[in-house]
Short mmCIF file of C-alpha atoms in Angstrom, two decimals:
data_model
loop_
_atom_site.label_atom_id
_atom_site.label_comp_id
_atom_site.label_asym_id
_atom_site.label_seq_id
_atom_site.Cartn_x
_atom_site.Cartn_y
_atom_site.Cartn_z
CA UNK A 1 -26.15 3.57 28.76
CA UNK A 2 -23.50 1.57 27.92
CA UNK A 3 -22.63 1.39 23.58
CA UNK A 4 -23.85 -1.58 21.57
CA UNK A 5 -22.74 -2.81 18.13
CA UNK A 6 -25.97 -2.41 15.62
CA UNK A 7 -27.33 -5.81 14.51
CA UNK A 8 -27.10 -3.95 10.82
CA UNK A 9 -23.40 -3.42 11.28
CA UNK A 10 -22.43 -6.88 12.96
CA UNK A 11 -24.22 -8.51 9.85
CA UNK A 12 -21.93 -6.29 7.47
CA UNK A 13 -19.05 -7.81 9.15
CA UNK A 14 -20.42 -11.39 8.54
CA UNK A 15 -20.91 -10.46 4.75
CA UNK A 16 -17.30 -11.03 4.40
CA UNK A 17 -15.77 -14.36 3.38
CA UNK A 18 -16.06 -15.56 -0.07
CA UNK A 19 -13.80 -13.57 -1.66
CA UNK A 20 -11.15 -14.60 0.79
CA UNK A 21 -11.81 -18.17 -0.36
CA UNK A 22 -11.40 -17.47 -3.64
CA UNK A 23 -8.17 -15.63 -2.86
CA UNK A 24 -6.76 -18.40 -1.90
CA UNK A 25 -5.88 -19.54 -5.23
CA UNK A 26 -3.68 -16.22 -5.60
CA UNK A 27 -1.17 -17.99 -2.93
CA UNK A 28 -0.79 -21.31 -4.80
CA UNK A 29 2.49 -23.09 -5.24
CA UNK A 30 2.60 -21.71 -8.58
CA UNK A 31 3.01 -17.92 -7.12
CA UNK A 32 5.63 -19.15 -5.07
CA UNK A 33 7.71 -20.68 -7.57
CA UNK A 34 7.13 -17.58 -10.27
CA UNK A 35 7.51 -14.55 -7.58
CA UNK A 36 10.60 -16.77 -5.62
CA UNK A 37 12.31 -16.63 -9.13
CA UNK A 38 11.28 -13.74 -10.12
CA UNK A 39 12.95 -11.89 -6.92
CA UNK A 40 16.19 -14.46 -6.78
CA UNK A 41 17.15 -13.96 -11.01
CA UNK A 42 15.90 -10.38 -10.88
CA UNK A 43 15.74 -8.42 -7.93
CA UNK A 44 13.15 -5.89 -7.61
CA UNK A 45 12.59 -5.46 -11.12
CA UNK A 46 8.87 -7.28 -11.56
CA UNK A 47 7.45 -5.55 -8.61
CA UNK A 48 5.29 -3.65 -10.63
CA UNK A 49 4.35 -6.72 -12.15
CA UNK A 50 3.06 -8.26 -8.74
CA UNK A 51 0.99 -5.15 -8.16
CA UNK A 52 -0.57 -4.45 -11.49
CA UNK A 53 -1.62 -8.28 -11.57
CA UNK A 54 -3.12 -7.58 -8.33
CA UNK A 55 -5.27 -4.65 -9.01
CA UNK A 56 -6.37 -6.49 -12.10
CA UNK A 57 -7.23 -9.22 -9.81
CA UNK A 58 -9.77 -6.96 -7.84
CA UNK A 59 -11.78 -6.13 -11.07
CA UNK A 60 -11.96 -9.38 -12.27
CA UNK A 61 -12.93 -11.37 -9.02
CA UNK A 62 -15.28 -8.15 -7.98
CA UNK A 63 -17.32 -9.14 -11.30
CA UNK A 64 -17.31 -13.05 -10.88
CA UNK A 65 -18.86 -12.32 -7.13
CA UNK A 66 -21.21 -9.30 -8.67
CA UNK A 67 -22.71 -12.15 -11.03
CA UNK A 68 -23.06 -14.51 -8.43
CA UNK A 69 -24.58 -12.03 -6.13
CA UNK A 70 -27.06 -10.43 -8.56
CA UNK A 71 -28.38 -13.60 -10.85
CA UNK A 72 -28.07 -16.28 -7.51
CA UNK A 73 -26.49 -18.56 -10.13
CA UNK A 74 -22.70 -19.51 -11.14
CA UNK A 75 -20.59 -18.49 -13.89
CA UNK A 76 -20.79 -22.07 -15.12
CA UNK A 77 -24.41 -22.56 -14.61
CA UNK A 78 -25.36 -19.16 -16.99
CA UNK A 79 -23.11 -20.60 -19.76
CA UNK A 80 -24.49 -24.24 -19.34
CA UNK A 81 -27.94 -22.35 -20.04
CA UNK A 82 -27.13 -20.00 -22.77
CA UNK A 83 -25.33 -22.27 -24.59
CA UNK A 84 -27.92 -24.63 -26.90
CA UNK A 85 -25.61 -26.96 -27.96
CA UNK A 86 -24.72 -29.94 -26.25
CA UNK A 87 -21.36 -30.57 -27.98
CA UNK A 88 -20.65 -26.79 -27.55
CA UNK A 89 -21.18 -27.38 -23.85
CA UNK A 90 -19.35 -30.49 -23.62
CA UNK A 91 -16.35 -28.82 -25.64
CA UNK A 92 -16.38 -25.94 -22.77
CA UNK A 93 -16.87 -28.55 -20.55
CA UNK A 94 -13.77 -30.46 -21.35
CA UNK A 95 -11.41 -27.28 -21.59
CA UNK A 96 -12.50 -26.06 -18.06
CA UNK A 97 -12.18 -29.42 -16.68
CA UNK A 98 -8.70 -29.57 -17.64
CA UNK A 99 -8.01 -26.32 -16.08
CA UNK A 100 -9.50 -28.06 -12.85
CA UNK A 101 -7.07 -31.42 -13.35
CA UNK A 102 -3.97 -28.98 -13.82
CA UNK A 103 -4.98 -26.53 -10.99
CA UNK A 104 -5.03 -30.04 -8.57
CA UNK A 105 -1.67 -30.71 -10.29
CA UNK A 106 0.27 -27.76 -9.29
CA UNK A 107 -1.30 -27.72 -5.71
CA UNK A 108 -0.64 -31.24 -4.83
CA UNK A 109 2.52 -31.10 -5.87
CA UNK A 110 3.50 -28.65 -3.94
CA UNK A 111 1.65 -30.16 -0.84
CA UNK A 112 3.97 -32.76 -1.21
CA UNK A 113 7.16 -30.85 -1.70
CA UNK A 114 6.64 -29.29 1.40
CA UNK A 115 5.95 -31.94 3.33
CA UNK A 116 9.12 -33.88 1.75
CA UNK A 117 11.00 -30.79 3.07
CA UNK A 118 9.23 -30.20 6.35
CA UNK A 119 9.34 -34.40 7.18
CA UNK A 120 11.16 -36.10 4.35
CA UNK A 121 8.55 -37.49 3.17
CA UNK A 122 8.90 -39.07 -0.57
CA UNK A 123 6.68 -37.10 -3.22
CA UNK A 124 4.15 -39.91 -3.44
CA UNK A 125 3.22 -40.48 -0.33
CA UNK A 126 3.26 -36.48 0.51
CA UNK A 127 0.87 -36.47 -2.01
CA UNK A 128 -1.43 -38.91 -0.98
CA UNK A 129 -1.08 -37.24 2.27
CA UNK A 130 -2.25 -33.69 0.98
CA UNK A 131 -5.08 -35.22 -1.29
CA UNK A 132 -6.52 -37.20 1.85
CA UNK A 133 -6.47 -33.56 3.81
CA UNK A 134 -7.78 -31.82 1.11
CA UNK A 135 -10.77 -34.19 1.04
CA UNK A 136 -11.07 -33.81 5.01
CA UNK A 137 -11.24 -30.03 4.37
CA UNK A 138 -14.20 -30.59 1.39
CA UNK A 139 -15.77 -32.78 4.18
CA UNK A 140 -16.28 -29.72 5.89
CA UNK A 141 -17.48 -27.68 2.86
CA UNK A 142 -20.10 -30.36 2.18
CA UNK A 143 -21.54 -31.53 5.87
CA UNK A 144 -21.10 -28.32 7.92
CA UNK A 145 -22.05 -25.46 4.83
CA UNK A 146 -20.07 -22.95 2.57
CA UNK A 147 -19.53 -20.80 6.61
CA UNK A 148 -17.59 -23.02 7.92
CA UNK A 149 -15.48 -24.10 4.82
CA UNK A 150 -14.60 -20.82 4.64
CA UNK A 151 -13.22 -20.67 8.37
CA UNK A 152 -10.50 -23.05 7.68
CA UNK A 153 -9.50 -21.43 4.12
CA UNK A 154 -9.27 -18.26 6.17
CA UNK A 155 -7.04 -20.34 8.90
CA UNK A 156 -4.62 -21.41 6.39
CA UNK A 157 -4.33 -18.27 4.78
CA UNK A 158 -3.55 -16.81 8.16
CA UNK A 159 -1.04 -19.66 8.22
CA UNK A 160 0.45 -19.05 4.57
CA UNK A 161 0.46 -14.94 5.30
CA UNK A 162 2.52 -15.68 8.09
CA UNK A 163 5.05 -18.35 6.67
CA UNK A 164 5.37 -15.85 3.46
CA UNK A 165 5.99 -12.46 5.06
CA UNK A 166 8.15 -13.39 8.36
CA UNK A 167 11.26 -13.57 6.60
CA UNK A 168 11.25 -9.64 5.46
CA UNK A 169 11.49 -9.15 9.21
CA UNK A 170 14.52 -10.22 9.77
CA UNK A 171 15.83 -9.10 6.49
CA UNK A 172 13.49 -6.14 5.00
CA UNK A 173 14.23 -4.97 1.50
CA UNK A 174 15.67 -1.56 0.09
CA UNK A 175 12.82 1.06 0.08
CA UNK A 176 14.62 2.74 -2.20
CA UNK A 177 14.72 -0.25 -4.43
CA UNK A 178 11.42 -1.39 -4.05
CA UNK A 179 9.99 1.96 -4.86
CA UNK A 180 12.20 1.71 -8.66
CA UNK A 181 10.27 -1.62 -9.14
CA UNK A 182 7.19 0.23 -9.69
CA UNK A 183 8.59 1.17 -12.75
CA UNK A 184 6.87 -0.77 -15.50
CA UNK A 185 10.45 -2.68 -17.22
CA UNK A 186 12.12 -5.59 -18.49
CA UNK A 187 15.68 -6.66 -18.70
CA UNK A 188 15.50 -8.93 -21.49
CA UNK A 189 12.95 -12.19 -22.53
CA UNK A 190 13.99 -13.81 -19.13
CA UNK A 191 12.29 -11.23 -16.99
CA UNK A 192 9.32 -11.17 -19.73
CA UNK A 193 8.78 -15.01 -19.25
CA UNK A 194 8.89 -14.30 -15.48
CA UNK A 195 6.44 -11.52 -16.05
CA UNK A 196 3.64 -13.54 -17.75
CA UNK A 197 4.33 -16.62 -15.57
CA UNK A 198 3.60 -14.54 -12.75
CA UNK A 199 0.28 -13.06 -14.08
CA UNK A 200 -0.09 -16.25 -15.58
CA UNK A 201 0.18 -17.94 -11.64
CA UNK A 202 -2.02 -15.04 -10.45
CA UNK A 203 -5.02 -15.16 -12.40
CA UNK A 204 -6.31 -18.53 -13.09
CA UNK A 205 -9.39 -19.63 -14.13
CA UNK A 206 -10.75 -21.90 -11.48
CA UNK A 207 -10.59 -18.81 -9.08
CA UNK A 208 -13.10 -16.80 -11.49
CA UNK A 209 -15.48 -19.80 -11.87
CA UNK A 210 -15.20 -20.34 -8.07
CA UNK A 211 -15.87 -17.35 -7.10
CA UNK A 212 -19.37 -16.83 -8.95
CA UNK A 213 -20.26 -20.03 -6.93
CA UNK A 214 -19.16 -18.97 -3.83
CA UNK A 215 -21.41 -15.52 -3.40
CA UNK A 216 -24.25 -17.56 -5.01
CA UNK A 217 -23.61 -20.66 -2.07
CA UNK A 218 -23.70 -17.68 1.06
CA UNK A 219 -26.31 -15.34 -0.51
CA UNK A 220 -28.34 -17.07 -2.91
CA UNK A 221 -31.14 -17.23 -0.61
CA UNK A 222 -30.13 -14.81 2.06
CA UNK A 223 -31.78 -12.20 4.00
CA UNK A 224 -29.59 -9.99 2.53
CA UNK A 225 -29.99 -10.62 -1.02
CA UNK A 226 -34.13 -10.85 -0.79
CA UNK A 227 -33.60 -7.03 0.62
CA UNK A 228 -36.40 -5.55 3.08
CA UNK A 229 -40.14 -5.14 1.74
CA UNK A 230 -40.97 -2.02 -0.33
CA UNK A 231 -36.87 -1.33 -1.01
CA UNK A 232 -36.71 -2.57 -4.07
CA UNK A 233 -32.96 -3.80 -4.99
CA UNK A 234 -31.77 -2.69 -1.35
CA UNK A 235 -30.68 -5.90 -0.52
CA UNK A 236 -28.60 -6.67 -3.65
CA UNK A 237 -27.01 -3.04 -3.67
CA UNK A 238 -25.79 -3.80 0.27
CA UNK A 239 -24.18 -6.85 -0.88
CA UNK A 240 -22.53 -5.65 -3.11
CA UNK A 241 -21.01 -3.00 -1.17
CA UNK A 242 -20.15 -5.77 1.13
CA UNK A 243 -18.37 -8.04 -2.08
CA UNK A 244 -16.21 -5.05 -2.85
CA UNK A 245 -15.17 -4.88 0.39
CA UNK A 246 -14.65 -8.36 0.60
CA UNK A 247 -12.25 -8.61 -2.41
CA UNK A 248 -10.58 -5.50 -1.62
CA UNK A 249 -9.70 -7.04 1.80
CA UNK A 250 -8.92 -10.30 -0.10
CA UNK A 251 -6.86 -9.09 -2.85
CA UNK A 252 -4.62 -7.24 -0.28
CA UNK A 253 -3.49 -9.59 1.60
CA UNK A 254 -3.07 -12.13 -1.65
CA UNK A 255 -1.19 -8.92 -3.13
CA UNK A 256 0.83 -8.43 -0.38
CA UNK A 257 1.73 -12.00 0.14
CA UNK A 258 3.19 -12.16 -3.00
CA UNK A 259 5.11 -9.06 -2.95
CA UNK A 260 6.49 -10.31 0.11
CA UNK A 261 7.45 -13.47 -1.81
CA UNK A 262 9.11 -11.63 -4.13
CA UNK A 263 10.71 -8.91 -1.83
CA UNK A 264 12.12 -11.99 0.22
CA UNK A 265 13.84 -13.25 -2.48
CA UNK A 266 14.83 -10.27 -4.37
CA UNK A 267 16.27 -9.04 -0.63
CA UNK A 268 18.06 -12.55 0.38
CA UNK A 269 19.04 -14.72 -3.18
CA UNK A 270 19.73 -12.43 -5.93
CA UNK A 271 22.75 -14.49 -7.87
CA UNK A 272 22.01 -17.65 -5.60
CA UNK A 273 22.00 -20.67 -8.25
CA UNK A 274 19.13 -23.14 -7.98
CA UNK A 275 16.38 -20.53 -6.84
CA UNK A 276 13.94 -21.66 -9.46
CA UNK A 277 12.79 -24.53 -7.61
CA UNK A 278 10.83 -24.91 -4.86
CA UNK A 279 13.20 -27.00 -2.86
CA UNK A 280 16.17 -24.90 -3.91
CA UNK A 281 14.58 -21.61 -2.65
CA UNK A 282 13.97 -23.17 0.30
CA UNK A 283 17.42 -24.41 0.93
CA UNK A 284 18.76 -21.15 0.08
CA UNK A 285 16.39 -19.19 2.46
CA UNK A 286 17.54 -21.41 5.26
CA UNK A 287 20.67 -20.89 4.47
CA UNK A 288 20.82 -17.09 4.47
CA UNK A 289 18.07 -16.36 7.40
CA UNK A 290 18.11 -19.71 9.10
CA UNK A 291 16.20 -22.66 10.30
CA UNK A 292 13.46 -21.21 11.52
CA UNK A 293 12.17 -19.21 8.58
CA UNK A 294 13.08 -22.20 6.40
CA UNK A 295 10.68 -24.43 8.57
CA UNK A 296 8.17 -21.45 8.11
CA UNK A 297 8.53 -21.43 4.42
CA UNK A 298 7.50 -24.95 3.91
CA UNK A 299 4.92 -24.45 6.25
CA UNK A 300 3.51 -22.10 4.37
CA UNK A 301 3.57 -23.94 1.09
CA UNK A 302 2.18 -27.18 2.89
CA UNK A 303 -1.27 -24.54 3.88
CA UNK A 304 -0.87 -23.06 0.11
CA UNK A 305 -1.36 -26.69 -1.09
CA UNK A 306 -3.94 -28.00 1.32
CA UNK A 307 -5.75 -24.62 0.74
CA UNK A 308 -5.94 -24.09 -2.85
CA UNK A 309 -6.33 -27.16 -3.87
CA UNK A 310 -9.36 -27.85 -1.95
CA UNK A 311 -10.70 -24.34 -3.37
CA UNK A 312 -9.82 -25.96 -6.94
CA UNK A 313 -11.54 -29.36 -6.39
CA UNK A 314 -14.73 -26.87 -5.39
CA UNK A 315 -14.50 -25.31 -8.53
CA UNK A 316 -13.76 -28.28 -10.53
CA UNK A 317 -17.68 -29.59 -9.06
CA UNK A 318 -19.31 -26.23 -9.72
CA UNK A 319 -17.88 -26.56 -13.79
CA UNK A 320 -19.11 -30.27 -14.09
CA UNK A 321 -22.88 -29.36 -12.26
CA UNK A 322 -23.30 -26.02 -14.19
CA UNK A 323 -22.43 -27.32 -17.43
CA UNK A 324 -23.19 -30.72 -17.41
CA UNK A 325 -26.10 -31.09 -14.81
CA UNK A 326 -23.98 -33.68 -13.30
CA UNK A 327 -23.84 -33.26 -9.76
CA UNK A 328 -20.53 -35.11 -8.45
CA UNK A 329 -20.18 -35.45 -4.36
CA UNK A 330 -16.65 -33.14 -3.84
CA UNK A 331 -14.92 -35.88 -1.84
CA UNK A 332 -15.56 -38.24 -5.15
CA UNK A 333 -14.22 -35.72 -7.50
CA UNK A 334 -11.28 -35.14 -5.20
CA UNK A 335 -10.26 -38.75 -5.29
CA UNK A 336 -10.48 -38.97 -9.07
CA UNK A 337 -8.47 -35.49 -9.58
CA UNK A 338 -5.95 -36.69 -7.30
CA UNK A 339 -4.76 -39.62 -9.86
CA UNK A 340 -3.39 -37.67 -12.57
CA UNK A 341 -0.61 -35.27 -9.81
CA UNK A 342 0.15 -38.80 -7.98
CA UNK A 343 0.84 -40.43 -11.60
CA UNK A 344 2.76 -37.36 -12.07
CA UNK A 345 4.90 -37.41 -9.08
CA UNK A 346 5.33 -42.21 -9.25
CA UNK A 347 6.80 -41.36 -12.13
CA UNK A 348 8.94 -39.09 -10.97
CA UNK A 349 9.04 -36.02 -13.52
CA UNK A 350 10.40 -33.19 -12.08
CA UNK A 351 8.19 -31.34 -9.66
CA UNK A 352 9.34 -27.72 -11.25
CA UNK A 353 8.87 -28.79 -14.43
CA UNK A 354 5.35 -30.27 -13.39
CA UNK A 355 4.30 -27.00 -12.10
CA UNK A 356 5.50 -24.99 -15.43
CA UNK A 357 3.24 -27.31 -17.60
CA UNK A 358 0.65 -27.30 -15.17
CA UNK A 359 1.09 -23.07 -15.69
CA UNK A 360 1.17 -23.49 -19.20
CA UNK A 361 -2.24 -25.48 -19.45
CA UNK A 362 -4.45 -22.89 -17.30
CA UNK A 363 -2.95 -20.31 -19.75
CA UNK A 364 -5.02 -22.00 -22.36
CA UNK A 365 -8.23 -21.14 -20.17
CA UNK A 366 -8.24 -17.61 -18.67
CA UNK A 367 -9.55 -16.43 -22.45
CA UNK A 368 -13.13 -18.96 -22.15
CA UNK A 369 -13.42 -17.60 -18.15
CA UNK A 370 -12.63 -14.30 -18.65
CA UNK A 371 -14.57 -12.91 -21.74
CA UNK A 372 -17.70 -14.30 -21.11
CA UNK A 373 -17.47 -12.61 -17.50
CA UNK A 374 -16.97 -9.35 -18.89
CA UNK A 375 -19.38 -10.07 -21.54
CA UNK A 376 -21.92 -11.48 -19.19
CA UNK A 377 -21.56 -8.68 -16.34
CA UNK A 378 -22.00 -5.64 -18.83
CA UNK A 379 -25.60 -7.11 -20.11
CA UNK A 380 -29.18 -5.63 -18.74
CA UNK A 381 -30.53 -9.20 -18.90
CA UNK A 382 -28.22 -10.83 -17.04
CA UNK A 383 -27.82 -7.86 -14.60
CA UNK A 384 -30.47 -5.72 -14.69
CA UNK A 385 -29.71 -2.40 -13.16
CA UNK A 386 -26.49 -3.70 -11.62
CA UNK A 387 -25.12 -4.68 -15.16
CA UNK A 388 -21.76 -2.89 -15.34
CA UNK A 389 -21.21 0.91 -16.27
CA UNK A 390 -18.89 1.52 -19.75
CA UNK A 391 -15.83 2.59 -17.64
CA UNK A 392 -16.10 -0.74 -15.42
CA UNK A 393 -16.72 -3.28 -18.81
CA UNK A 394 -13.78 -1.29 -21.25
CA UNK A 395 -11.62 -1.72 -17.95
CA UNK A 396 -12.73 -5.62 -17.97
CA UNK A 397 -11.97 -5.63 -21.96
CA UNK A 398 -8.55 -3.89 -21.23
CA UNK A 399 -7.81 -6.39 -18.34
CA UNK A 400 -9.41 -9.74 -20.62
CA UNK A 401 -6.59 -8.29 -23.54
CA UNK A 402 -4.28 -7.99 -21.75
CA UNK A 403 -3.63 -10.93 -19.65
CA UNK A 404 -4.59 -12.96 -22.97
CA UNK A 405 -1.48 -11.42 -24.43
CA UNK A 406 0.74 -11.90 -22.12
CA UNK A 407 -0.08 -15.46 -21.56
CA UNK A 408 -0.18 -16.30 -25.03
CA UNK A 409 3.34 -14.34 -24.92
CA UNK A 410 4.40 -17.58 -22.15
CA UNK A 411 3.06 -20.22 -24.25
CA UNK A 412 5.40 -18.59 -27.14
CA UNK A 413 8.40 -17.88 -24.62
CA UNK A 414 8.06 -21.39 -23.21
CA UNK A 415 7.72 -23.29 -26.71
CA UNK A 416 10.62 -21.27 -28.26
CA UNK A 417 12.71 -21.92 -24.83
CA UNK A 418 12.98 -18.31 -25.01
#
């Protein structure tokens, strides 16, 4: 009799998705300027930064799914209902919105860097060309459901993986010296600035609020999630299983995408002047490995753009609907996010420094995202029996201290010009 897949297991498979969405906005232009820097000023030095960042990435996204999962509601939606006051809400309101504006920065401006160095197209026009794409892409997210949205996020992160990672073929780094990267270091405040702006580019808000959504959109009223008659909770604990799985398979290949960045550049421009822009690592790669991976680079930071920033304008609705009860069509909001990075770039500040700022403001928000997720996550009332165990919530309280730290460490670095 010839073997057959179980329908059990083939749905397990299908279970997977949203936390590879949500990844996305770990490969945003802003990772590729900070670990392209990082690599070319420092060598291997900050890989341990990369890696830690990751693995505190998998915690933090694991319980922004879990709440999503468990309560069928967003992050956004359970603080818009706990909090009582409406100028409280609209103060939240306003601070998460402008992580949303500066997320949309930093993505469309590097859309339209890399089409300016894939085409030659001026900055303006690239990005009105990566806004109008990014809108085609949220077409998809609103008329054909959250499955196939997540189909082309997963294409163009198949496209970015690629773009990111062929370079180390051609010239792989030093084992050796990779493996002394691990060691947690600095050299001086340079590589500590390069440290937080890379956690900083890692770990944004808009990715935690997304994220909730997300699991709630593809199992809020799922099979799944309901669980079979008579097993009480079965249905929640399997998709959970599933989410951990999902952001384990999602935070590897983000991780290892930006290691690569960094290995690339630590392997192939240490010394090389100009490295901290995106344009200048770009020449500089094509320079020292050619054409081909040059054309692959931008490439890749064209998908990052397109990608993420559709992923940010998602999140951007999901903050205005769950704390506002304003419900604004995605393709709307994209147009009216899209002013402020196109005023930005007709006025013709420098893209590097745009993306920097735009770094600086989402700083700001990863403390209002990320303690009322741990808070909200450890609670029986929120969570019931899934609320989180002490190890998992003192982890989340180490993690939530941590990155606060260090970022408040880059808004200090960056205002001292240290």
């Amino acid at each position: 009799m010839p073997k057959t897949t179980s329908p059990t297991r083939m749905r397990g498979v299908w279970l997977l998705g949203p936390a590879l969405v949500a990844g996305v906005a770990y490969l945003d232009p802003g990772n590729v300027a900070s670990n392209m820097s990082a690599g070319a000023e420092y060598g291997y030095l900050l890989v341990w930064v990369v890696v830690a960042g990751n693995v505190m990435a998998w915690l933090i996204q694991y319980l922004s799914a879990k709440l999503g999962v468990v309560t069928g509601r967003s992050l956004p939606e359970i603080l818009g209902e706990r909090m009582t006051g409406t100028w409280a809400r609209r103060g939240y309101w306003l601070q998460a919105e402008l992580v949303a504006v500066a997320t949309d920065l930093a993505e469309i401006i590097g859309g339209a860097v890399a089409l300016q160095l894939l085409f030659g197209i001026p900055l303006l026009l690239g990005g009105v060309i990566t806004g109008v794409v990014s809108m085609l892409l949220l077409a998809v997210q609103s008329r054909r459901g959250p499955r196939h949205f997540e189909f082309v996020v997963i294409g163009l992160m198949a496209v970015i993986t690629i773009g990111f990672v062929a370079g180390l073929f051609i010239a792989p780094p030093d084992p050796a010296a990779v493996a002394g990267g691990l060691l947690p270091r600095f050299a001086d405040s340079g590589s500590v600035l390069l440290a937080a702006s890379i956690l900083g580019a890692t770990i944004m808000p808009h990715a935690i609020y997304a994220h909730s959504a997300l699991a709630r959109d593809r199992f809020g009223d799922s099979p799944e999630r309901r669980g079979e008659p008579g097993a009480k909770g079965s249905g929640i604990r399997r998709l959970l299983t599933a989410t951990r799985w999902d952001v384990t398979i999602a935070m590897a290949v983000a991780g290892s995408v930006n290691l690569a960045m960094l290995l690339l550049a630590a392997a192939n421009l240490p010394g090389v002047e100009g490295t901290d822009t995106l344009e200048g690592a770009h020449a500089a790669l094509t320079a020292a490995l050619g054409p081909v991976i040059g054309v692959l680079f931008a490439v890749a930071l064209l998908a990052s753009g397109l990608a993420s920033t559709s992923v940010g304008a998602y999140a951007g609705a999901e903050i205005m609907h769950g704390l506002l009860s304003v419900r604004v069509p995605l393709i709307t909001r994209r147009l009216v996010t899209l002013i402020p990075a196109l005023a930005i770039l007709a006025i013709g500040i420098d893209p590097t420094f745009a993306l920097i700022l735009s770094q600086v403001v989402l700083s700001f928000g990863i403390p209002f995202a990320l303690i009322p997720l741990v808070a909200l996550t450890a609670q029986k009332k929120t969570l019931g029996e899934h609320a989180n165990r002490r190890a998992t919530t003192v982890l989340g309280i180490v993690c939530a201290v941590l990155l606060i730290a260090l970022n408040a460490m880059l808004l200090w670095l960056v205002a001292t010009g240290g």
